[in-house]
């Protein structure tokens, strides 16, 4: 997959070459996204997805998460929310803009807004200031 | 249903930056200007959160449709015809790519598509030191069609499921979505 770049003549800030969508999800979700054309297998037979089932150890999920978030060719990481809950400490400590982490629902575990990292931050932000805007009368 | 997944990623970025907790510096006009700016920030944050929730609902609906179609296809074709045992491990490039534009370590826009994106850089963008990457065109080759892993004759429900999962990601527009450019 070739990529052409065009940069400013004034300065050239560093930009990652991100192009793939990585996936950590259950079998049906991975199958669906592979049908859509997300799957990538390199010459070393390394894939951009991890299929998680009941026998998958948490260590394997952690290793996959760390691998996908450190690869230069990954732009977005899709992870099922129930799997994200297993490695919540990793996701909460993740601060980089690329790859973007997107939690998606799974077939057996509907999306729960209570566990969404962004919504939790918004909730915390507003709950930490119960008196309202400072100085307003 | 437009690219719900990619829109959610952008909305999450926007909400992240607006909830960074940064308060505008106090101006010489006193507290009013600061409070007004803070209120605007909060409103923008809430709008982003509302948009995020709408996109999440759309994403869940599309994914549910895809899983339902896949269940129907598995019932029609047999459970052994659809599963991880049929995933191809032969070296192959992804058919879907993402083009990320960044400025000073901040993501400016996500562009998603199958064809080459002719990133037009105008003078304004040059001054903003934006660096764009275009994606090489992926000619749809029948040999690289993902569906071929599941056999030559597949259930129409499987094609419908494929369409649902493509809809989750597909972004047919060519213009760039400006991301939040500055924190408050």
XYZ file of N, CA, C and O in Angstrom, chain A residues 1-21 26-49 51-53 73-76 78 80-81 91 94-111 113 116-119 121-123 125-126 129 133-137, chain B residues 4-6 8-9 11-13 15-21 23 26 32 35-36 38-39 42 45-46 49 52-53 56 59-60 63 67 70-71 74 82-85 87-100 102-107 110 112 116 119 121 125-136 138 140 145-147 150 158 161-162 165-166 168-169:
720
model
N 0.846 -1.167 0.000
C 0.000 0.000 0.000
C 0.888 1.225 0.000
O 1.523 1.572 0.977
N 0.967 1.898 -1.123
C 1.858 3.039 -1.222
C 1.204 4.249 -0.617
O 0.002 4.403 -0.599
N 2.005 5.170 -0.131
C 1.467 6.394 0.459
C 2.311 7.542 -0.035
O 3.534 7.550 0.061
N 1.657 8.550 -0.573
C 2.366 9.724 -1.055
C 2.177 10.839 -0.056
O 1.109 11.009 0.522
N 3.199 11.636 0.177
C 3.098 12.710 1.149
C 3.366 14.036 0.478
O 4.089 14.151 -0.493
N 2.732 15.067 1.052
C 2.994 16.433 0.606
C 3.142 17.278 1.840
O 2.244 17.306 2.683
N 4.245 17.931 2.024
C 4.489 18.627 3.271
C 4.666 20.110 3.019
O 4.931 20.570 1.922
N 4.516 20.868 4.089
C 4.664 22.308 4.021
C 6.123 22.647 3.789
O 7.029 21.945 4.218
N 6.341 23.783 3.139
C 7.713 24.201 2.896
C 8.261 24.960 4.085
O 9.437 25.242 4.173
N 7.406 25.333 5.032
C 7.858 26.127 6.161
C 8.479 25.223 7.211
O 9.604 25.413 7.647
N 7.724 24.198 7.616
C 8.280 23.240 8.562
C 7.584 21.908 8.352
O 6.519 21.838 7.749
N 8.175 20.864 8.839
C 7.628 19.543 8.616
C 7.484 18.836 9.948
O 8.393 18.127 10.391
N 6.352 19.042 10.608
C 6.162 18.339 11.876
C 6.059 16.840 11.621
O 5.568 16.399 10.594
N 6.506 16.097 12.602
C 6.495 14.658 12.454
C 5.064 14.154 12.373
O 4.206 14.593 13.126
N 4.802 13.237 11.506
C 3.475 12.647 11.361
C 3.621 11.152 11.154
O 4.446 10.705 10.368
N 2.866 10.404 11.905
C 2.970 8.963 11.805
C 2.336 8.469 10.529
O 1.369 9.022 10.054
N 2.919 7.396 10.019
C 2.335 6.765 8.845
C 1.329 5.742 9.326
O 1.665 4.571 9.514
N 0.119 6.178 9.569
C -0.914 5.278 10.071
C -1.868 4.951 8.953
O -2.315 5.841 8.238
N -2.193 3.690 8.801
C -3.063 3.371 7.693
C -4.047 2.260 7.990
O -5.089 2.189 7.362
N -3.730 1.382 8.949
C -4.587 0.221 9.164
C -5.572 0.445 10.301
O -5.424 1.342 11.120
N -6.589 -0.383 10.316
C -7.533 -0.438 11.410
C -7.305 -1.761 12.128
O -7.504 -2.824 11.539
N -14.612 -10.250 19.457
C -15.016 -11.655 19.440
C -15.081 -12.166 17.999
O -14.844 -11.424 17.043
N -15.438 -13.424 17.861
C -15.348 -14.065 16.542
C -16.277 -13.424 15.518
O -15.862 -13.153 14.390
N -17.520 -13.183 15.907
C -18.463 -12.639 14.928
C -18.075 -11.238 14.484
O -18.201 -10.889 13.302
N -17.620 -10.440 15.430
C -17.234 -9.072 15.084
C -16.003 -9.083 14.178
O -15.946 -8.346 13.180
N -15.022 -9.895 14.510
C -13.827 -9.978 13.676
C -14.194 -10.500 12.282
O -13.716 -9.975 11.266
N -15.051 -11.505 12.234
C -15.474 -12.034 10.932
C -16.136 -10.957 10.097
O -15.859 -10.813 8.905
N -17.015 -10.191 10.725
C -17.708 -9.131 9.994
C -16.757 -8.080 9.447
O -16.865 -7.663 8.282
N -15.824 -7.654 10.260
C -14.898 -6.613 9.803
C -13.907 -7.155 8.775
O -13.447 -6.423 7.894
N -13.578 -8.437 8.877
C -12.728 -9.014 7.836
C -13.480 -9.082 6.511
O -12.895 -8.870 5.439
N -14.771 -9.360 6.581
C -15.577 -9.325 5.360
C -15.581 -7.936 4.742
O -15.628 -7.779 3.526
N -15.514 -6.940 5.588
C -15.528 -5.566 5.089
C -14.187 -5.164 4.494
O -14.094 -4.110 3.861
N -13.146 -5.961 4.705
C -11.853 -5.676 4.105
C -10.842 -5.051 5.032
O -9.869 -4.444 4.573
N -11.054 -5.191 6.338
C -10.149 -4.579 7.302
C -8.885 -5.419 7.506
O -7.819 -4.899 7.815
N -9.020 -6.725 7.318
C -7.933 -7.636 7.640
C -6.661 -7.405 6.835
O -6.709 -7.162 5.631
N -5.540 -7.475 7.525
C -4.238 -7.318 6.888
C -3.289 -8.366 7.462
O -3.190 -8.538 8.676
N -2.608 -9.061 6.587
C -1.626 -10.059 6.988
C -0.318 -9.722 6.289
O -0.274 -9.651 5.053
N 0.748 -9.531 7.067
C 2.012 -9.171 6.433
C 2.805 -10.443 6.092
O 2.323 -11.566 6.267
N 3.997 -10.231 5.604
C 4.796 -11.361 5.140
C 5.192 -12.296 6.284
O 5.495 -13.476 6.055
N 5.209 -11.751 7.491
C 5.533 -12.602 8.639
C 4.287 -13.223 9.243
O 4.314 -13.741 10.352
N 3.182 -13.117 8.517
C 1.897 -13.673 8.954
C 1.415 -13.006 10.232
O 0.713 -13.624 11.024
N 1.807 -11.753 10.399
C 1.324 -11.014 11.549
C 0.063 -10.275 11.125
O 0.054 -9.570 10.104
N -0.999 -10.433 11.925
C -2.282 -9.862 11.554
C -2.544 -8.571 12.324
O -1.867 -8.252 13.304
N -3.530 -7.836 11.863
C -3.920 -6.606 12.544
C -5.178 -6.820 13.367
O -5.924 -5.874 13.650
N -5.417 -8.070 13.756
C -6.587 -8.324 14.584
C -6.270 -9.428 15.584
O -5.369 -10.236 15.378
N -8.556 -12.232 17.788
C -9.856 -12.828 18.054
C -9.855 -13.312 19.499
O -9.014 -14.123 19.901
N -10.786 -12.806 20.277
C -10.850 -13.116 21.704
C -12.012 -14.067 21.951
O -13.148 -13.800 21.540
N -11.730 -15.171 22.624
C -12.802 -16.064 23.047
C -12.656 -16.324 24.544
O -11.866 -15.669 25.228
N 1.844 1.551 11.679
C 0.913 1.440 10.556
C -0.528 1.250 11.006
O -1.372 0.858 10.211
N -0.828 1.528 12.263
C -2.191 1.398 12.780
C -2.717 2.780 13.134
O -2.082 3.529 13.882
N -3.887 3.124 12.585
C -4.480 4.434 12.839
C -5.625 4.369 13.836
O -5.848 5.292 14.602
N -6.377 3.290 13.788
C -7.544 3.145 14.657
C -7.517 1.749 15.243
O -7.203 0.782 14.548
N -10.056 -0.772 17.081
C -11.403 -1.101 17.516
C -11.319 -2.219 18.540
O -10.685 -3.243 18.294
N -13.764 -4.391 21.504
C -15.065 -4.597 22.128
C -15.019 -4.086 23.559
O -14.015 -4.232 24.261
N -16.146 -3.513 23.974
C -16.142 -2.864 25.282
C -15.908 -3.852 26.418
O -15.192 -3.546 27.375
N -6.160 1.138 28.969
C -6.861 2.108 28.134
C -6.920 3.472 28.830
O -6.760 4.511 28.195
N -3.753 5.290 28.455
C -3.353 5.553 27.066
C -3.696 6.997 26.726
O -4.837 7.428 26.860
N -2.701 7.765 26.275
C -2.910 9.194 26.042
C -2.612 9.624 24.614
O -2.847 10.761 24.245
N -2.077 8.752 23.792
C -1.663 9.166 22.455
C -2.874 9.367 21.547
O -3.874 8.680 21.679
N -2.763 10.332 20.602
C -3.883 10.571 19.677
C -3.991 9.518 18.583
O -5.081 9.281 18.055
N -2.866 8.914 18.241
C -2.866 7.902 17.190
C -2.082 6.683 17.695
O -0.943 6.835 18.140
N -2.623 5.505 17.557
C -3.944 5.202 17.033
C -5.068 5.556 18.002
O -4.883 5.505 19.212
N -6.209 5.896 17.430
C -7.379 6.214 18.245
C -8.011 4.918 18.730
O -8.126 3.949 17.986
N -8.415 4.912 19.984
C -9.050 3.737 20.566
C -10.559 3.949 20.517
O -11.069 4.952 21.006
N -11.252 3.014 19.929
C -12.704 3.107 19.826
C -13.318 1.833 20.385
O -13.073 0.744 19.866
N -14.088 1.989 21.446
C -14.757 0.837 22.048
C -16.090 0.609 21.340
O -16.890 1.528 21.187
N -16.301 -0.603 20.939
C -17.522 -0.944 20.218
C -18.280 -2.011 21.000
O -17.687 -2.760 21.783
N -19.580 -2.099 20.811
C -20.333 -3.147 21.497
C -20.052 -4.505 20.858
O -19.506 -4.588 19.762
N -20.396 -5.533 21.568
C -20.275 -6.877 21.020
C -21.651 -7.510 20.976
O -22.625 -6.976 21.491
N -21.704 -8.682 20.362
C -23.000 -9.333 20.180
C -23.630 -9.687 21.522
O -24.841 -9.552 21.716
N -22.811 -10.150 22.439
C -23.342 -10.611 23.721
C -23.273 -9.554 24.811
O -23.794 -9.769 25.904
N -22.608 -8.446 24.541
C -22.450 -7.396 25.553
C -22.784 -6.045 24.925
O -21.939 -5.449 24.257
N -24.008 -5.570 25.104
C -24.373 -4.265 24.544
C -23.503 -3.150 25.110
O -22.910 -3.280 26.172
N -23.486 -2.061 24.394
C -22.685 -0.912 24.811
C -23.215 -0.353 26.137
O -24.403 -0.149 26.305
N -22.726 2.838 28.515
C -22.113 4.173 28.617
C -21.406 4.404 29.943
O -20.540 5.278 30.030
N -17.712 3.886 29.400
C -17.031 4.645 28.349
C -16.075 5.647 29.000
O -16.473 6.425 29.859
N -14.841 5.653 28.549
C -13.829 6.496 29.185
C -14.134 7.976 29.002
O -13.913 8.794 29.913
N -14.640 8.337 27.834
C -14.910 9.748 27.564
C -16.096 10.227 28.376
O -16.058 11.288 29.008
N -17.162 9.446 28.378
C -18.346 9.850 29.132
C -18.059 9.869 30.630
O -18.603 10.708 31.360
N -15.235 10.701 31.929
C -14.492 11.939 32.174
C -15.438 13.132 32.210
O -15.308 14.019 33.048
N -16.418 13.138 31.296
C -17.379 14.251 31.273
C -18.197 14.247 32.557
O -18.424 15.299 33.164
N -18.615 13.084 32.979
C -19.414 12.981 34.202
C -18.614 13.467 35.401
O -19.123 14.189 36.257
N -16.162 15.529 35.326
C -15.916 16.961 35.210
C -17.064 17.755 35.774
O -16.875 18.742 36.479
N -18.271 17.337 35.458
C -19.420 18.101 35.929
C -19.742 17.802 37.386
O -20.226 18.672 38.100
N -17.902 19.890 40.228
C -18.225 21.302 40.451
C -19.721 21.449 40.684
O -20.442 21.992 39.869
N -21.001 27.423 37.886
C -19.907 28.299 37.467
C -19.380 29.140 38.607
O -20.140 29.671 39.433
N -18.078 29.335 38.663
C -17.472 30.066 39.753
C -17.780 31.551 39.609
O -17.638 32.143 38.552
N -18.212 32.163 40.682
C -18.368 33.610 40.696
C -19.700 34.110 40.170
O -19.970 35.295 40.226
N -20.478 33.203 39.610
C -21.748 33.674 39.081
C -22.772 33.803 40.185
O -22.951 32.910 41.006
N -23.507 34.833 40.152
C -24.529 35.066 41.152
C -25.922 34.987 40.570
O -26.115 35.084 39.381
N -20.208 5.779 10.858
C -20.461 6.015 12.275
C -19.222 5.771 13.092
O -18.916 6.504 14.032
N -18.482 4.704 12.736
C -17.311 4.387 13.512
C -16.266 5.478 13.472
O -15.717 5.888 14.494
N -15.982 6.001 12.289
C -14.959 7.025 12.165
C -15.427 8.326 12.785
O -14.654 9.066 13.378
N -17.340 8.609 15.332
C -17.234 8.467 16.775
C -15.802 8.716 17.205
O -15.562 9.366 18.223
N -14.836 8.211 16.435
C -13.436 8.430 16.798
C -13.130 9.914 16.820
O -12.448 10.418 17.715
N -15.330 12.393 17.245
C -16.061 13.030 18.328
C -15.360 12.767 19.656
O -15.313 13.641 20.513
N -14.810 11.570 19.833
C -14.096 11.254 21.062
C -12.895 12.162 21.200
O -12.592 12.644 22.279
N -12.195 12.422 20.097
C -11.047 13.331 20.145
C -11.492 14.720 20.542
O -10.848 15.396 21.336
N -14.192 15.623 22.228
C -14.619 15.672 23.618
C -13.411 15.613 24.529
O -13.349 16.282 25.550
N -12.386 14.827 24.157
C -11.182 14.738 24.978
C -10.560 16.098 25.170
O -10.190 16.492 26.263
N -10.437 16.832 24.074
C -9.753 18.110 24.150
C -10.578 19.138 24.902
O -10.036 19.990 25.593
N -11.906 19.091 24.760
C -12.724 20.067 25.462
C -12.829 19.750 26.937
O -13.151 20.619 27.729
N -12.562 18.513 27.333
C -12.620 18.160 28.740
C -11.235 18.119 29.357
O -11.016 17.521 30.391
N -10.282 18.760 28.685
C -8.919 18.709 29.190
C -8.767 19.520 30.456
O -7.751 19.466 31.129
N -9.794 20.305 30.793
C -9.729 21.041 32.038
C -9.026 22.362 31.933
O -8.814 23.053 32.923
N -8.677 26.144 31.417
C -9.542 27.310 31.532
C -8.840 28.481 30.870
O -7.633 28.671 31.061
N -7.386 34.701 32.345
C -8.201 35.858 32.670
C -7.807 37.058 31.809
O -6.659 37.350 31.605
N -16.031 38.249 33.489
C -17.135 37.974 32.563
C -16.660 37.305 31.284
O -17.273 36.353 30.810
N -15.694 33.754 32.070
C -16.848 32.886 32.289
C -17.603 32.625 30.991
O -18.110 31.529 30.754
N -17.684 33.639 30.158
C -18.358 33.452 28.859
C -17.632 32.423 28.017
O -18.253 31.546 27.401
N -15.740 30.102 29.153
C -15.906 28.810 29.806
C -17.261 28.205 29.481
O -17.376 27.003 29.221
N -18.291 29.026 29.496
C -19.618 28.538 29.139
C -19.649 28.032 27.707
O -20.284 27.009 27.405
N -18.074 24.672 27.616
C -18.953 23.634 28.166
C -20.050 23.273 27.175
O -20.377 22.094 26.977
N -18.638 21.187 24.503
C -18.387 19.839 25.010
C -19.676 19.031 25.047
O -19.709 17.882 24.613
N -20.737 19.635 25.548
C -22.007 18.916 25.637
C -22.556 18.593 24.257
O -23.141 17.524 24.040
N -20.669 15.624 23.112
C -21.111 14.412 23.799
C -22.441 13.939 23.228
O -22.654 12.739 23.023
N -21.770 12.372 20.024
C -21.116 11.086 20.263
C -22.151 10.015 20.594
O -22.088 8.894 20.079
N -23.111 10.351 21.435
C -24.133 9.375 21.808
C -25.003 9.002 20.610
O -25.388 7.839 20.457
N -23.003 6.655 18.509
C -22.887 5.345 19.147
C -24.179 4.546 18.940
O -24.139 3.332 18.715
N -24.112 3.292 15.470
C -23.129 2.224 15.353
C -23.671 0.913 15.907
O -23.544 -0.145 15.280
N -24.288 0.975 17.064
C -24.839 -0.232 17.675
C -25.910 -0.847 16.794
O -25.982 -2.074 16.644
N -24.217 -2.501 13.726
C -23.528 -3.727 14.118
C -24.531 -4.842 14.424
O -24.325 -5.998 14.040
N -24.633 -8.540 12.807
C -24.609 -9.813 13.542
C -25.820 -10.657 13.237
O -25.734 -11.871 13.141
N -25.330 -12.244 9.921
C -24.320 -13.295 10.015
C -24.911 -14.541 10.662
O -24.583 -15.674 10.275
N -25.781 -14.378 11.638
C -26.430 -15.529 12.264
C -27.324 -16.250 11.253
O -27.362 -17.485 11.207
N -25.059 -18.126 8.919
C -24.503 -19.318 9.562
C -25.564 -20.407 9.626
O -25.261 -21.603 9.474
N -18.699 -20.591 8.407
C -18.396 -19.213 8.809
C -17.726 -19.246 10.172
O -18.353 -19.587 11.173
N -16.477 -18.927 10.202
C -15.765 -18.940 11.472
C -14.295 -18.647 11.276
O -13.812 -18.454 10.153
N -13.578 -18.640 12.389
C -12.166 -18.273 12.353
C -11.306 -19.306 11.632
O -10.191 -18.979 11.197
N -11.793 -20.526 11.496
C -11.002 -21.548 10.810
C -10.848 -21.239 9.329
O -9.969 -21.786 8.671
N -10.392 -18.103 8.185
C -9.644 -16.863 7.983
C -8.364 -17.172 7.212
O -7.614 -18.076 7.569
N -8.124 -16.397 6.202
C -6.939 -16.606 5.395
C -5.721 -15.983 6.075
O -5.758 -14.820 6.473
N -4.654 -16.775 6.198
C -3.414 -16.271 6.780
C -2.360 -16.020 5.716
O -1.178 -15.826 6.038
N -2.790 -16.016 4.467
C -1.854 -15.686 3.397
C -1.612 -14.179 3.428
O -2.522 -13.402 3.710
N -0.395 -13.776 3.144
C -0.102 -12.336 3.152
C -1.024 -11.574 2.202
O -1.102 -11.886 1.021
N -1.748 -10.618 2.747
C -2.619 -9.794 1.927
C -2.791 -8.436 2.592
O -2.824 -8.334 3.815
N -2.890 -7.435 1.779
C -3.034 -6.076 2.297
C -4.501 -5.781 2.574
O -5.393 -6.311 1.909
N -4.732 -4.934 3.555
C -6.092 -4.536 3.872
C -6.679 -3.721 2.723
O -5.983 -2.949 2.065
N -7.950 -3.909 2.492
C -8.619 -3.178 1.431
C -9.093 -1.810 1.898
O -9.403 -0.947 1.080
N -9.157 -1.648 3.205
C -9.632 -0.399 3.774
C -8.468 0.259 4.506
O -7.759 -0.386 5.274
N -8.280 1.533 4.277
C -7.174 2.257 4.908
C -7.673 3.554 5.507
O -8.755 4.037 5.193
N -6.849 4.103 6.360
C -7.181 5.369 7.014
C -6.046 6.341 6.758
O -4.879 5.996 6.886
N -6.389 7.551 6.408
C -5.406 8.602 6.199
C -5.535 9.590 7.348
O -6.581 10.203 7.522
N -4.474 9.718 8.118
C -4.519 10.576 9.292
C -3.698 11.825 9.029
O -2.538 11.743 8.630
N -2.069 15.160 10.671
C -1.676 15.646 11.985
C -0.966 16.974 11.885
O -0.262 17.261 10.917
N -1.154 17.763 12.906
C -0.435 19.026 13.018
C 0.040 19.162 14.450
O -0.754 19.209 15.382
N 1.319 19.197 14.625
C 1.906 19.345 15.955
C 1.356 18.293 16.913
O 0.895 18.602 18.005
N 1.375 17.064 16.479
C 0.962 15.911 17.281
C -0.534 15.894 17.582
O -0.994 15.101 18.381
N -1.298 16.771 16.962
C -2.752 16.714 17.127
C -3.373 16.208 15.845
O -3.017 16.658 14.758
N -4.295 15.293 15.988
C -4.952 14.749 14.812
C -5.900 15.791 14.230
O -6.733 16.346 14.931
N -9.484 12.467 9.978
C -9.373 11.097 9.520
C -10.028 11.014 8.150
O -11.117 11.530 7.945
N -11.024 8.133 5.297
C -11.154 6.693 5.181
C -11.660 6.369 3.800
O -12.535 7.014 3.281
N -7.617 6.248 -3.956
C -6.601 7.240 -3.665
C -7.248 8.587 -3.367
O -8.158 9.024 -4.062
N -5.292 14.658 -1.947
C -5.321 15.663 -0.904
C -4.905 17.001 -1.482
O -3.760 17.211 -1.843
N -3.903 20.594 -1.175
C -3.320 21.448 -0.153
C -3.353 22.884 -0.661
O -2.663 23.244 -1.585
N -3.690 25.850 4.181
C -3.219 24.647 4.845
C -1.709 24.600 4.883
O -1.113 24.082 5.821
N -1.052 25.140 3.861
C 0.404 25.167 3.873
C 0.893 26.011 5.037
O 1.844 25.668 5.716
N 0.216 27.115 5.279
C 0.637 27.971 6.380
C 0.413 27.288 7.714
O 1.102 27.571 8.680
N -0.574 26.390 7.773
C -0.829 25.667 9.009
C 0.092 24.473 9.181
O -0.072 23.703 10.104
N 1.029 24.306 8.297
C 2.018 23.236 8.393
C 1.346 21.878 8.455
O 1.743 21.008 9.217
N 0.307 21.717 7.704
C -0.401 20.447 7.721
C 0.234 19.490 6.734
O 0.601 19.864 5.635
N 0.340 18.294 7.166
C 0.944 17.287 6.319
C -0.102 16.223 6.020
O -0.722 15.684 6.917
N -0.317 15.976 4.766
C -1.340 15.019 4.387
C -0.719 13.805 3.736
O 0.327 13.874 3.128
N -1.428 12.729 3.889
C -0.996 11.516 3.224
C -2.150 10.980 2.391
O -3.279 10.943 2.830
N -1.847 10.595 1.237
C -2.887 10.014 0.391
C -2.693 8.505 0.363
O -1.631 7.986 0.645
N -3.713 7.847 0.033
C -3.708 6.392 0.061
C -3.748 5.878 -1.355
O -4.525 6.339 -2.181
N -2.905 4.937 -1.628
C -2.855 4.401 -2.976
C -4.160 3.707 -3.312
O -4.845 3.172 -2.453
N -6.736 1.093 -4.337
C -6.833 -0.349 -4.207
C -7.848 -0.823 -5.228
O -9.035 -0.650 -5.064
N -10.186 -3.205 -6.751
C -10.881 -4.375 -6.264
C -10.570 -5.570 -7.160
O -10.993 -5.631 -8.302
N -10.956 -10.425 -2.798
C -12.250 -10.213 -2.157
C -12.318 -11.060 -0.884
O -12.114 -12.274 -0.933
N -12.614 -10.451 0.243
C -12.635 -11.208 1.507
C -13.660 -12.346 1.506
O -13.478 -13.351 2.186
N -14.726 -12.159 0.752
C -15.790 -13.154 0.749
C -15.313 -14.500 0.205
O -15.880 -15.542 0.527
N -14.843 -17.695 2.274
C -15.977 -18.461 2.782
C -16.638 -19.280 1.677
O -17.726 -19.820 1.869
N -24.923 -13.399 4.167
C -23.526 -13.086 4.448
C -23.114 -11.820 3.703
O -22.366 -10.991 4.226
N -24.503 -9.023 5.609
C -23.678 -8.746 6.790
C -22.423 -7.977 6.394
O -22.005 -7.040 7.084
N -21.831 -8.363 5.267
C -20.653 -7.637 4.779
C -20.993 -6.175 4.524
O -20.226 -5.277 4.884
N -21.224 -4.255 7.843
C -19.927 -3.921 8.444
C -19.164 -2.912 7.595
O -18.365 -2.126 8.119
N -19.391 -2.922 6.294
C -18.780 -1.888 5.458
C -19.416 -0.539 5.735
O -18.742 0.491 5.723
N -20.519 0.503 8.497
C -20.004 1.019 9.765
C -18.791 1.887 9.523
O -18.568 2.888 10.188
N -17.984 1.529 8.535
C -16.727 2.227 8.341
C -16.716 3.167 7.153
O -15.933 4.092 7.086
